[in-house]
């Protein structure tokens, strides 16, 4: 038996590598539908957009060859070398995109501007991703950037500007992709008018946005096959056109033709780069959607399928155009052999919809990440899949995107003008990504500054050339992403500034712990049965909302928990590390602090178990505090007690609590078994009006443990009884106003801008999934 065991062990490495390979191949297959829909539909409009304007004066075989040579080398240098070989290695715990790069930088250097960060956040397992902090030496450049807050603010603005351009992509991609795909109907015998084409495109776009709430996963199984059929179609047509029309096009793979193109066309050739760069639009999705796949799977998909298919298609289209110069205005559809025209048209339309879907989903994700950074107003985030984590839908953003997309489609009615706008947005994102990648190479990878600067200059020269050409087209549609970005940047800045001012006010108006300790365990007020959860953005100290409440209503719950829900600069926080529990005052006060930590890609699910997890975590903390003296609260009046990380993956019985589940019909657990006659009568009315549904109810009991410390037992009994009496959520209903001595600009930003955004965004109760039946709001005026 022993030799067999040894043989199976020796086979394990190869078996493991085979499992990894098959997993990566499966992910590579799935990535076609999510990542590459946009990039693979570029052949619909690249040549048409390139040969608009004065470059039409140079329409001949040599110029066509030069344009193809430019496309080939652009595809090779940027998507293949920069993204596939370099950028995909700069992931943040498997996540990609501009926010992942920024998050990496924030963890390896003190660039973070999130206000309520703590040393405990650095102990998160995902925080330690990458080189160890001890190994990183503090370079003069790092110290210089950390010292100057304005430079850190400038870095955040650069990241947000890149994010705004991605949102611009979310508006422009559906417009150009769908309009370009339906333009094939102008080639048919019964040519549709421009108006009819735009109407058809608008119908498809409305349908696309209207179906967003269903979630990508419901139709995702058809996405990958659609893109694969599309890729096979364009590869076959490209190969046929190359062989049939002009096999000499293969020579244009040489950079010699690229140089000849610029010598011959001069300034017109440089301006035409605004059209050439459309061949790489959608490249950023490879990096941005990394979290759903693996770097290896995306590399396999691009290098072995996408890259050859696109090169052969552009080659075939150029071969066709070199012999049919008059077809330049509709080059893709004209180059399709007549027998296969209609199947290719249908697949092209479906591929355009798939490409648009991926960018819309990415836009939702970017908005969610901006909100996590405190840079976007609160919006309702709906998680659309139980199986695919990160698939989200944001209703407000969806309808705003739809209105903007329809406005651009109806307003421009021309893929070339929309292409000018689209190219500028995509190239700006790439330009920002190159800059952030350079900082990551220096501060995270610890590469030589010389190597990092060489990387920066090499790609900035290429991208800067394209960007300069794109800026030349600002009057012809290029202004659209700039205007959209400016609007979103103003919204983000106003929200970020107002939020920071409000936090600063809270920080400087905290309630003195000395005053609280002087009142004694009863706090000088009536302590009623129940648990009061007081929400605040403060990670330490007592918020002013608490003193404001007890001053106006001198009664409060027997158990008090100060809850702070905050974001940390990591993509995900595991459930085991989500809760930080501590004690605010000595044991008789029954006052605790709970900090709930989320990563910038985490979804706050409305699963109704928050209360139960919280109770279990506090009970676990009470037990742990008695066993491990280092968690004991300092009796000093100047400090909160030490905080402990409490695991909350599942509700299960522990040494401190026995958990039992029962099903109740038609009873809402938000105010369970209240001792108040009034509350019970209100509850019965609520139950009569509500549909009879089955609800899961969790009950807590103390274990029969004679060895338990009497003080711990008493505290746990109080906690369980308070839970049975009911849980109330106390939230500040704040009005933020600028001080009378403030400047006119500050009054404009706070009194008009920030006030408008607060009134028209989702309330904090919705964002935090707080049940309205248990909500108490306390009015507060903040003079900032």
XYZ file of C-alpha atoms in Angstrom:
784
model
C 0.000 0.000 0.000
C 2.852 2.354 0.816
C 4.338 2.546 -2.711
C 0.888 3.458 -4.072
C 0.648 6.266 -1.544
C 4.048 7.568 -2.589
C 3.093 7.396 -6.276
C -0.139 9.347 -5.704
C 1.819 11.968 -3.771
C 4.285 12.342 -6.623
C 1.393 12.811 -9.041
C -0.156 15.556 -6.905
C 1.846 18.495 -8.303
C 0.882 17.628 -11.888
C -2.732 17.014 -10.820
C -2.769 20.384 -9.054
C -1.346 22.154 -12.102
C -3.960 20.438 -14.308
C -6.763 21.582 -11.969
C -5.388 25.138 -12.050
C -5.111 25.077 -15.834
C -8.677 23.786 -16.311
C -9.975 26.409 -13.831
C -8.141 29.175 -15.679
C -9.426 27.924 -19.052
C -13.006 27.953 -17.722
C -12.527 31.485 -16.366
C -10.946 32.534 -19.677
C -14.088 31.265 -21.454
C -16.358 33.218 -19.064
C -14.235 36.371 -19.438
C -15.154 36.676 -23.140
C -18.682 37.719 -22.242
C -17.790 40.087 -19.407
C -14.412 41.608 -20.289
C -13.991 41.568 -24.054
C -17.395 42.535 -25.465
C -16.373 46.196 -25.874
C -12.833 45.601 -27.199
C -13.984 42.965 -29.715
C -16.648 45.240 -31.280
C -14.124 48.017 -32.112
C -13.671 46.847 -35.763
C -17.215 48.136 -36.399
C -16.038 51.754 -36.405
C -12.209 52.144 -36.298
C -11.448 52.602 -40.027
C -14.582 54.723 -40.561
C -13.557 57.100 -37.731
C -9.895 57.212 -38.838
C -10.579 58.253 -42.433
C -12.879 61.157 -41.638
C -11.718 64.729 -42.160
C -8.703 65.716 -44.228
C -7.171 62.215 -44.234
C -9.671 61.433 -47.017
C -7.318 63.375 -49.327
C -4.738 60.598 -48.780
C -7.001 57.651 -49.563
C -4.725 55.171 -51.320
C -3.253 51.726 -50.725
C -0.138 53.021 -48.974
C -2.145 55.066 -46.440
C -4.458 52.095 -45.735
C -1.368 49.930 -45.120
C 0.046 52.596 -42.788
C -3.242 52.853 -40.842
C -3.308 49.071 -40.350
C 0.338 49.118 -39.222
C -0.611 51.778 -36.632
C -3.538 49.650 -35.401
C -1.317 46.546 -35.127
C 1.412 48.275 -33.103
C -1.134 50.083 -30.905
C -2.788 46.734 -30.066
C 0.641 45.213 -29.382
C 2.131 47.966 -27.210
C -0.832 48.955 -25.039
C -3.217 46.007 -24.466
C -0.626 43.231 -24.931
C 2.566 44.604 -23.366
C 1.291 47.238 -20.911
C -1.900 45.569 -19.668
C -1.383 41.806 -20.155
C 2.304 41.573 -19.219
C 2.696 44.405 -16.691
C -0.523 45.867 -15.273
C -2.318 42.589 -14.511
C 0.452 41.854 -11.986
C -0.469 44.988 -9.971
C -3.625 43.529 -8.435
C -4.958 44.322 -4.971
C -5.853 40.965 -3.384
C -6.987 39.868 -6.846
C -8.852 43.116 -7.615
C -7.968 45.487 -10.471
C -8.779 49.017 -11.663
C -7.704 52.519 -10.677
C -9.174 52.118 -7.166
C -7.165 48.925 -6.621
C -3.944 50.799 -7.474
C -4.946 53.699 -5.200
C -5.809 51.260 -2.394
C -2.396 49.578 -2.716
C -0.709 52.987 -2.498
C -2.771 53.985 0.557
C -1.661 50.856 2.400
C 2.036 51.074 1.560
C 2.313 54.825 2.054
C 0.178 57.213 4.108
C -1.757 58.671 1.170
C -5.176 57.800 2.599
C -7.688 60.636 3.135
C -10.417 58.487 4.746
C -10.956 60.170 8.137
C -11.706 57.422 10.691
C -8.799 55.010 10.129
C -7.259 53.058 13.042
C -4.118 51.037 13.686
C -6.358 47.939 14.055
C -7.248 48.212 10.344
C -3.631 47.436 9.463
C -4.002 44.029 11.149
C -6.606 42.881 8.588
C -5.359 39.863 6.616
C -6.098 41.551 3.259
C -4.268 44.704 4.420
C -0.990 42.791 4.443
C -1.268 41.832 0.745
C 1.993 42.497 -1.100
C 5.467 43.172 0.360
C 5.598 43.299 4.148
C 5.452 46.746 5.671
C 8.684 46.156 7.635
C 10.639 45.494 4.443
C 9.640 48.830 2.943
C 12.127 51.565 3.546
C 10.908 55.128 3.811
C 12.262 56.890 0.739
C 12.614 60.693 0.597
C 9.927 60.788 -2.148
C 7.518 58.824 0.055
C 8.144 61.089 3.071
C 7.679 64.170 0.861
C 4.289 62.964 -0.454
C 3.097 61.884 3.008
C 4.061 65.235 4.497
C 2.096 67.430 2.065
C -1.676 66.948 2.320
C -2.256 68.923 -0.888
C -0.259 66.348 -2.872
C -2.329 63.524 -1.356
C -5.500 65.445 -2.235
C -4.157 65.931 -5.796
C -3.572 62.153 -6.029
C -7.188 61.487 -4.962
C -8.429 64.026 -7.540
C -6.412 62.238 -10.275
C -7.983 58.901 -9.237
C -11.484 60.424 -9.181
C -10.902 62.059 -12.574
C -10.030 58.630 -13.960
C -13.189 57.255 -12.306
C -15.275 60.047 -13.886
C -13.897 59.136 -17.310
C -14.918 55.494 -16.704
C -18.443 56.766 -15.913
C -18.203 58.707 -19.214
C -17.386 55.367 -20.899
C -20.571 53.965 -19.364
C -22.526 56.640 -21.236
C -20.615 56.522 -24.552
C -20.019 52.768 -25.025
C -23.695 51.763 -25.383
C -24.297 54.728 -27.720
C -21.417 54.020 -30.144
C -21.619 50.196 -30.008
C -25.356 49.919 -30.671
C -25.413 52.726 -33.264
C -22.424 51.199 -35.110
C -23.965 47.719 -35.113
C -27.370 48.832 -36.497
C -25.666 51.019 -39.138
C -25.268 47.788 -41.127
C -28.892 48.230 -42.199
C -27.763 51.121 -44.427
C -25.854 48.657 -46.595
C -28.919 46.543 -47.368
C -31.127 46.971 -50.451
C -33.803 48.828 -48.490
C -31.599 51.463 -46.889
C -32.911 52.840 -43.610
C -32.790 56.613 -43.089
C -30.618 58.094 -40.348
C -33.731 58.871 -38.290
C -34.972 55.265 -38.495
C -31.531 53.968 -37.489
C -31.386 56.274 -34.462
C -34.927 55.235 -33.438
C -33.964 51.534 -33.649
C -30.762 52.185 -31.624
C -32.789 54.056 -28.979
C -35.273 51.163 -28.657
C -32.389 48.702 -28.118
C -30.749 51.055 -25.573
C -33.972 51.543 -23.578
C -34.417 47.757 -23.503
C -30.800 47.296 -22.376
C -31.090 49.725 -19.447
C -34.599 48.532 -18.511
C -33.276 44.977 -18.036
C -30.394 45.989 -15.750
C -32.347 45.288 -12.554
C -32.550 41.595 -13.465
C -28.763 41.321 -13.118
C -26.077 40.157 -15.525
C -26.027 36.604 -14.156
C -29.514 35.803 -15.529
C -28.319 36.208 -19.135
C -24.575 35.743 -18.590
C -24.607 32.167 -19.888
C -25.328 33.466 -23.421
C -22.764 36.296 -23.250
C -19.585 34.239 -23.717
C -20.960 32.195 -26.672
C -22.141 35.408 -28.399
C -18.680 36.993 -28.159
C -16.942 33.753 -29.209
C -19.222 33.417 -32.274
C -18.535 37.086 -33.022
C -14.759 36.579 -32.737
C -14.858 33.503 -34.991
C -16.944 35.464 -37.498
C -14.590 38.461 -37.675
C -11.518 36.174 -37.766
C -12.950 34.156 -40.677
C -14.044 37.279 -42.590
C -10.656 38.916 -41.967
C -8.776 35.842 -43.215
C -11.024 35.568 -46.295
C -10.610 39.275 -47.167
C -6.823 39.109 -46.707
C -6.471 36.136 -49.077
C -9.120 37.275 -51.578
C -8.390 41.013 -51.860
C -4.748 41.775 -51.034
C -2.386 39.259 -49.352
C 0.410 41.887 -49.495
C -1.214 43.552 -46.447
C 0.875 41.169 -44.297
C 3.886 43.403 -45.058
C 2.189 46.227 -43.113
C 3.004 44.413 -39.852
C 6.410 46.049 -40.253
C 6.793 49.433 -38.459
C 8.286 50.741 -41.723
C 4.746 51.374 -43.028
C 3.866 53.212 -39.829
C 6.777 55.640 -40.363
C 5.858 56.081 -44.042
C 2.259 56.869 -42.992
C 3.360 59.844 -40.871
C 5.896 61.081 -43.468
C 3.198 61.098 -46.129
C 0.195 62.389 -44.159
C 1.912 64.737 -41.670
C -0.511 66.692 -39.468
C -3.582 64.915 -40.911
C -2.026 61.574 -39.931
C -1.446 62.785 -36.380
C -5.073 64.029 -36.056
C -6.304 60.662 -37.409
C -4.812 58.979 -34.316
C -8.063 60.043 -32.612
C -9.731 57.362 -34.760
C -6.930 54.768 -34.524
C -7.067 54.751 -30.705
C -10.643 53.396 -30.882
C -9.074 49.976 -31.608
C -8.041 49.747 -27.928
C -11.217 51.118 -26.307
C -12.390 48.588 -23.751
C -8.827 47.565 -22.838
C -9.227 49.004 -19.319
C -11.946 46.376 -18.690
C -9.211 43.697 -18.654
C -7.769 45.294 -15.531
C -10.974 46.685 -13.997
C -12.802 43.309 -14.111
C -9.843 41.327 -12.767
C -11.701 40.620 -9.508
C -14.183 38.273 -11.224
C -11.429 36.226 -12.893
C -7.689 35.578 -12.544
C -4.766 37.336 -14.209
C -3.801 34.048 -15.910
C -7.283 33.504 -17.387
C -7.442 37.053 -18.791
C -3.920 36.694 -20.230
C -4.823 33.376 -21.909
C -8.041 34.817 -23.383
C -6.338 37.926 -24.783
C -3.052 36.475 -26.018
C -4.459 33.332 -27.666
C -7.909 34.442 -28.880
C -8.719 38.161 -28.751
C -5.377 39.499 -30.038
C -5.057 37.199 -33.109
C -8.767 37.575 -33.998
C -8.604 41.387 -33.893
C -5.302 41.588 -35.824
C -6.610 39.285 -38.581
C -9.923 41.209 -38.770
C -8.188 44.621 -39.089
C -5.802 43.096 -41.636
C -8.696 41.751 -43.720
C -10.590 45.046 -43.526
C -7.454 46.929 -44.654
C -6.933 44.448 -47.528
C -10.536 45.011 -48.653
C -10.249 48.816 -48.384
C -6.979 48.903 -50.326
C -8.954 47.635 -53.364
C -12.311 49.308 -52.524
C -11.425 52.854 -51.445
C -15.009 54.085 -51.945
C -16.239 51.807 -49.083
C -14.334 53.704 -46.387
C -17.530 55.174 -44.835
C -18.972 51.748 -43.981
C -15.864 49.604 -44.191
C -16.858 46.768 -41.845
C -20.258 45.905 -43.316
C -19.097 46.458 -46.907
C -16.255 43.984 -46.358
C -18.631 41.172 -45.322
C -19.293 38.650 -48.127
C -22.964 38.910 -49.108
C -24.067 35.321 -48.202
C -23.119 35.779 -44.518
C -24.197 39.424 -44.114
C -27.397 38.887 -42.086
C -25.974 36.323 -39.608
C -22.969 38.614 -38.981
C -25.279 41.640 -38.563
C -27.335 39.835 -35.894
C -24.205 38.642 -34.049
C -22.679 42.162 -34.276
C -25.794 43.682 -32.672
C -25.777 41.070 -29.882
C -22.018 41.568 -29.316
C -22.552 45.348 -29.073
C -25.221 44.793 -26.402
C -22.890 42.433 -24.485
C -20.055 44.999 -24.668
C -22.368 47.744 -23.426
C -23.597 45.540 -20.573
C -20.054 44.984 -19.279
C -19.284 48.730 -19.212
C -22.589 49.581 -17.475
C -21.833 46.979 -14.777
C -18.304 48.430 -14.389
C -19.857 51.912 -13.970
C -22.044 50.662 -11.101
C -18.935 49.171 -9.478
C -16.961 52.443 -9.846
C -19.808 54.464 -8.266
C -19.912 51.988 -5.359
C -16.140 52.381 -4.855
C -16.367 56.204 -4.993
C -19.044 56.044 -2.299
C -16.780 53.832 -0.154
C -14.090 56.533 -0.396
C -16.606 59.117 0.835
C -16.642 60.763 -2.598
C -20.142 60.047 -3.871
C -23.630 60.656 -2.428
C -25.440 57.690 -0.889
C -27.216 55.540 -3.481
C -29.243 52.351 -3.230
C -27.029 49.365 -4.071
C -28.946 46.219 -5.035
C -27.045 42.927 -5.088
C -28.438 41.077 -8.110
C -26.838 37.648 -7.688
C -26.664 35.201 -4.788
C -23.859 33.313 -6.544
C -21.693 35.970 -8.211
C -20.321 38.371 -5.606
C -19.983 41.950 -6.818
C -22.810 41.930 -9.376
C -24.703 45.063 -8.368
C -27.391 47.382 -9.705
C -27.863 51.043 -8.738
C -31.306 52.291 -9.881
C -30.555 56.055 -9.785
C -27.324 55.722 -11.761
C -28.932 53.334 -14.256
C -31.623 55.838 -15.255
C -29.176 58.765 -15.341
C -26.912 56.729 -17.674
C -29.889 55.845 -19.874
C -31.002 59.494 -20.246
C -27.436 60.641 -21.038
C -26.882 57.777 -23.528
C -30.144 58.502 -25.341
C -29.319 62.237 -25.408
C -25.923 61.536 -27.020
C -27.373 59.041 -29.520
C -30.166 61.407 -30.596
C -27.993 64.529 -30.399
C -25.027 63.296 -32.501
C -26.510 60.459 -34.625
C -22.996 59.761 -35.903
C -20.532 57.120 -34.676
C -17.531 59.268 -35.696
C -18.507 62.201 -33.443
C -19.366 59.830 -30.563
C -16.059 58.039 -31.299
C -14.171 61.332 -30.804
C -15.692 61.613 -27.326
C -15.206 57.905 -26.569
C -11.538 57.896 -27.589
C -10.734 60.877 -25.356
C -12.409 59.234 -22.333
C -10.621 55.884 -22.802
C -7.175 57.379 -23.413
C -7.485 59.642 -20.327
C -8.211 56.566 -18.157
C -5.122 54.820 -19.603
C -3.001 57.921 -18.991
C -4.093 58.023 -15.322
C -3.525 54.249 -14.945
C 0.058 54.565 -16.244
C 0.770 57.279 -13.659
C -0.673 55.224 -10.769
C 1.177 52.111 -11.994
C 4.456 54.057 -11.794
C 3.758 54.991 -8.155
C 2.900 51.343 -7.388
C 6.208 50.219 -8.949
C 8.113 52.646 -6.693
C 6.216 52.347 -3.374
C 4.743 48.813 -3.488
C 7.048 46.756 -5.714
C 10.132 48.661 -4.488
C 11.518 48.984 -8.034
C 14.207 51.482 -8.932
C 12.914 55.005 -9.569
C 14.834 54.954 -12.870
C 12.948 51.838 -14.098
C 9.608 53.307 -12.977
C 10.296 56.641 -14.724
C 11.387 54.762 -17.881
C 8.043 52.876 -17.830
C 6.175 56.146 -17.283
C 7.947 58.039 -20.079
C 7.713 55.180 -22.608
C 3.954 54.768 -22.272
C 3.202 58.448 -21.622
C 4.920 59.359 -24.929
C 2.681 56.860 -26.788
C -0.508 57.666 -24.873
C 0.289 61.398 -24.826
C 0.530 61.381 -28.633
C -2.889 59.739 -28.887
C -4.316 62.001 -26.181
C -3.084 65.140 -27.970
C -4.788 63.950 -31.171
C -7.986 63.213 -29.208
C -7.905 66.723 -27.696
C -7.790 68.160 -31.210
C -11.265 66.672 -31.657
C -12.761 68.406 -28.598
C -14.914 70.715 -30.796
C -16.173 67.671 -32.795
C -17.667 65.759 -29.853
C -14.575 65.407 -27.663
C -16.075 67.936 -25.225
C -18.706 65.421 -24.067
C -16.544 63.321 -21.680
C -14.864 66.500 -20.407
C -18.228 68.077 -19.540
C -19.554 64.827 -18.015
C -16.339 64.379 -15.998
C -16.459 67.965 -14.748
C -20.078 67.526 -13.600
C -19.310 64.258 -11.788
C -16.077 65.728 -10.342
C -17.996 68.718 -8.915
C -20.554 66.336 -7.353
C -17.770 64.162 -5.916
C -15.725 67.090 -4.583
C -18.733 68.846 -2.992
C -19.846 65.613 -1.312
C -16.308 64.763 -0.144
C -15.713 68.293 1.201
C -19.088 68.452 2.998
C -18.598 64.975 4.517
C -15.096 65.863 5.757
C -16.342 69.132 7.309
C -19.187 67.285 9.050
C -16.787 64.623 10.372
C -14.419 67.333 11.588
C -17.329 68.950 13.507
C -18.186 65.591 15.132
C -14.546 65.053 16.047
C -14.216 68.440 17.767
C -17.545 68.199 19.594
C -17.206 64.772 21.186
C -18.768 64.232 24.625
C -16.190 64.159 27.426
C -15.738 60.687 28.932
C -14.895 62.363 32.251
C -18.357 63.990 32.257
C -19.979 60.644 31.401
C -18.111 58.779 34.167
C -19.069 61.523 36.629
C -22.778 60.814 36.024
C -22.456 57.213 37.263
C -23.838 53.996 35.671
C -27.390 55.421 35.380
C -25.978 58.426 33.406
C -28.332 60.618 35.521
C -31.273 59.491 33.361
C -33.840 56.683 33.298
C -32.395 53.480 31.775
C -35.271 51.622 30.060
C -35.252 47.971 28.893
C -33.843 47.397 25.428
C -30.756 48.009 23.291
C -29.976 51.404 21.760
C -27.706 51.368 18.701
C -26.277 54.876 18.205
C -24.831 55.322 14.712
C -21.951 57.714 14.176
C -18.932 58.097 11.885
C -16.635 58.389 14.911
C -14.410 55.371 15.550
C -13.456 56.720 19.004
C -15.203 58.878 21.605
C -18.877 59.629 22.294
C -20.727 61.498 19.505
C -22.528 64.755 20.291
C -25.793 63.209 19.018
C -25.923 61.152 22.263
C -25.740 64.168 24.605
C -28.202 66.005 22.342
C -30.669 63.105 22.670
C -30.472 62.651 26.461
C -30.623 66.427 27.027
C -33.966 66.612 25.207
C -35.322 63.234 26.350
C -33.775 62.142 29.677
C -34.182 58.395 29.154
C -32.167 55.811 27.306
C -31.852 52.061 26.818
C -30.257 49.806 29.389
C -27.636 48.595 26.887
C -25.915 51.176 24.697
C -23.866 50.356 21.600
C -22.050 53.055 19.630
C -21.918 51.733 16.050
C -19.496 53.031 13.422
C -19.830 51.613 9.877
C -16.701 52.526 7.947
C -14.687 51.742 4.827
C -11.082 50.562 4.885
C -8.649 50.663 1.916
C -8.912 46.954 1.063
C -11.248 45.344 -1.506
C -12.926 42.936 0.921
C -13.041 42.385 4.681
C -13.712 38.759 5.653
C -16.718 38.165 7.970
C -14.305 36.834 10.619
C -12.656 40.266 10.808
C -15.611 42.573 10.159
C -16.579 43.401 13.767
C -14.355 45.259 16.225
C -15.959 45.215 19.682
C -14.880 47.227 22.731
C -16.154 48.715 25.963
C -16.697 52.472 26.285
C -17.040 52.826 30.080
C -16.583 50.434 33.029
C -18.758 47.294 33.174
C -21.761 48.655 35.200
C -22.473 51.259 32.473
C -23.366 48.549 29.878
C -21.920 50.729 27.108
C -20.087 49.173 24.158
C -18.564 50.207 20.858
C -18.917 48.256 17.626
C -16.952 49.160 14.514
C -18.209 47.429 11.364
C -15.569 47.437 8.617
C -16.199 47.058 4.902
C -13.817 47.013 1.938
C -14.365 49.261 -1.073
C -15.932 46.359 -3.025
C -17.911 44.833 -0.162
C -21.712 44.826 -0.365
C -23.701 45.645 2.767
C -26.316 42.926 2.480
C -29.792 43.380 3.931
C -29.971 39.866 5.411
C -31.604 40.862 8.722
C -28.896 39.151 10.783
C -26.959 42.282 11.792
C -28.629 42.554 15.217
C -28.035 38.881 16.002
C -24.399 38.991 14.872
C -23.913 42.121 16.991
C -25.396 40.536 20.139
C -23.322 37.385 19.629
C -20.158 39.465 19.095
C -20.714 41.535 22.256
C -21.367 38.358 24.258
C -18.181 36.833 22.839
C -16.278 40.004 23.784
C -17.645 39.949 27.369
C -16.529 36.318 27.756
C -13.124 36.940 26.148
C -12.554 40.047 28.287
C -13.014 37.998 31.474
C -10.584 35.296 30.263
C -7.951 37.581 28.704
C -7.070 40.577 30.907
C -5.456 42.555 28.048
C -8.964 43.330 26.725
C -10.132 44.768 30.045
C -11.300 48.354 29.866
C -8.939 50.914 31.266
C -10.464 52.520 34.361
C -8.840 55.747 33.186
C -11.400 58.361 32.187
C -9.416 59.444 29.119
C -9.455 56.266 27.016
C -11.950 53.821 25.573
C -11.245 50.177 26.365
C -9.212 47.956 24.037
C -11.082 46.559 21.071
C -11.160 42.947 19.961
C -11.823 41.417 16.526
C -14.816 39.086 16.855
C -15.581 36.491 14.168
C -19.166 36.672 12.852
C -19.346 34.261 9.930
C -22.247 32.164 11.278
C -24.798 32.312 14.062
C -23.883 29.332 16.197
C -23.795 28.424 19.870
C -20.601 29.337 21.735
C -19.245 29.144 25.281
C -21.015 32.424 26.073
C -24.419 31.970 24.348
C -26.699 29.211 23.103
C -28.337 30.180 19.793
C -31.685 28.672 18.791
C -33.784 29.442 15.717
C -37.569 29.363 15.500
C -39.939 30.235 12.673
C -42.767 32.651 13.392
C -45.639 33.579 11.088
C -46.624 37.209 10.668
C -44.532 38.513 13.538
C -41.939 41.180 12.863
C -38.771 40.612 14.876
C -37.813 44.291 14.865
C -39.710 44.957 18.156
C -39.995 41.467 19.644
C -42.071 40.787 22.765
C -42.050 44.432 23.846
C -43.043 45.087 27.470
C -44.805 48.291 26.443
C -48.575 47.914 25.985
C -48.564 50.753 23.418
C -45.780 49.147 21.372
C -47.549 45.768 21.501
C -50.779 47.304 20.207
C -48.901 49.111 17.424
C -47.158 45.835 16.560
C -50.482 43.959 16.314
C -51.847 46.654 13.934
C -48.652 46.377 11.853
C -48.974 42.571 11.710
C -52.630 42.806 10.649
C -51.734 45.097 7.763
C -48.627 43.150 6.715
C -48.846 39.963 4.637
C -48.464 36.754 6.644
C -44.886 35.666 5.938
C -42.582 33.227 7.639
C -39.824 34.948 9.561
C -36.782 33.365 11.154
C -36.400 34.390 14.777
C -33.143 33.881 16.687
C -33.267 33.450 20.462
C -30.278 33.584 22.801
C -29.907 31.656 26.063
C -27.140 31.306 28.635
C -25.346 27.944 28.762
C -25.603 25.931 31.964
C -22.043 26.675 33.064
C -21.582 26.724 36.883
C -17.973 27.924 36.491
C -18.956 31.189 34.761
C -17.918 34.397 36.524
C -21.051 35.851 38.278
C -20.316 39.358 36.932
C -20.050 37.951 33.362
C -23.277 35.952 33.837
C -25.112 39.052 35.087
C -23.890 41.115 32.141
C -24.891 38.426 29.604
C -28.351 38.130 31.237
C -28.780 41.909 30.901
C -27.733 41.699 27.226
C -30.199 38.877 26.417
C -33.060 40.599 28.268
C -32.314 43.869 26.477
C -32.421 42.024 23.119
C -35.773 40.476 24.027
C -37.143 43.909 25.010
C -36.304 45.315 21.568
C -33.623 47.103 19.569
C -33.821 50.774 18.595
C -31.591 52.473 16.024
C -30.650 56.076 16.825
C -29.449 58.121 13.867
C -28.617 61.796 13.431
C -30.862 63.764 11.090
C -28.330 66.471 10.409
C -28.565 69.860 8.737
C -25.154 71.122 7.651
C -24.714 74.887 7.302
C -21.668 77.072 6.687
C -20.681 79.431 9.486
C -21.664 83.081 9.030
C -17.969 84.017 8.873
C -17.358 81.585 5.969
C -16.303 82.752 2.519
C -18.870 83.083 -0.279
C -17.439 79.993 -2.059
C -17.721 77.846 1.087
C -21.314 79.003 1.636
C -22.086 78.153 -1.999
C -20.558 74.665 -1.662
C -22.086 73.814 1.758
C -25.426 75.689 1.845
C -26.406 75.032 -1.766
C -24.308 72.204 -3.274
C -23.907 69.837 -0.313
C -27.393 70.607 1.025
C -28.934 69.814 -2.392
C -27.059 66.495 -2.640
C -28.056 65.450 0.909
C -31.738 66.199 0.257
C -31.775 64.291 -3.037
C -29.697 61.223 -2.212
C -30.694 58.156 -0.219
C -30.955 58.664 3.531
C -28.394 57.012 5.807
C -31.087 54.633 7.121
C -31.530 53.181 3.602
C -27.775 52.953 2.981
C -27.259 51.172 6.320
C -30.303 48.859 5.864
C -31.918 50.084 9.105
C -35.549 48.924 9.626
C -37.782 52.018 9.659
C -40.081 50.613 12.348
C -37.163 50.708 14.837
C -35.597 54.007 13.736
C -35.253 57.108 15.934
C -33.843 60.198 14.238
C -32.285 63.051 16.237
C -32.216 66.484 14.623
C -28.817 68.215 14.685
C -27.514 71.417 13.084
C -23.838 71.410 12.120
C -22.167 74.793 11.645
C -18.992 73.917 9.729
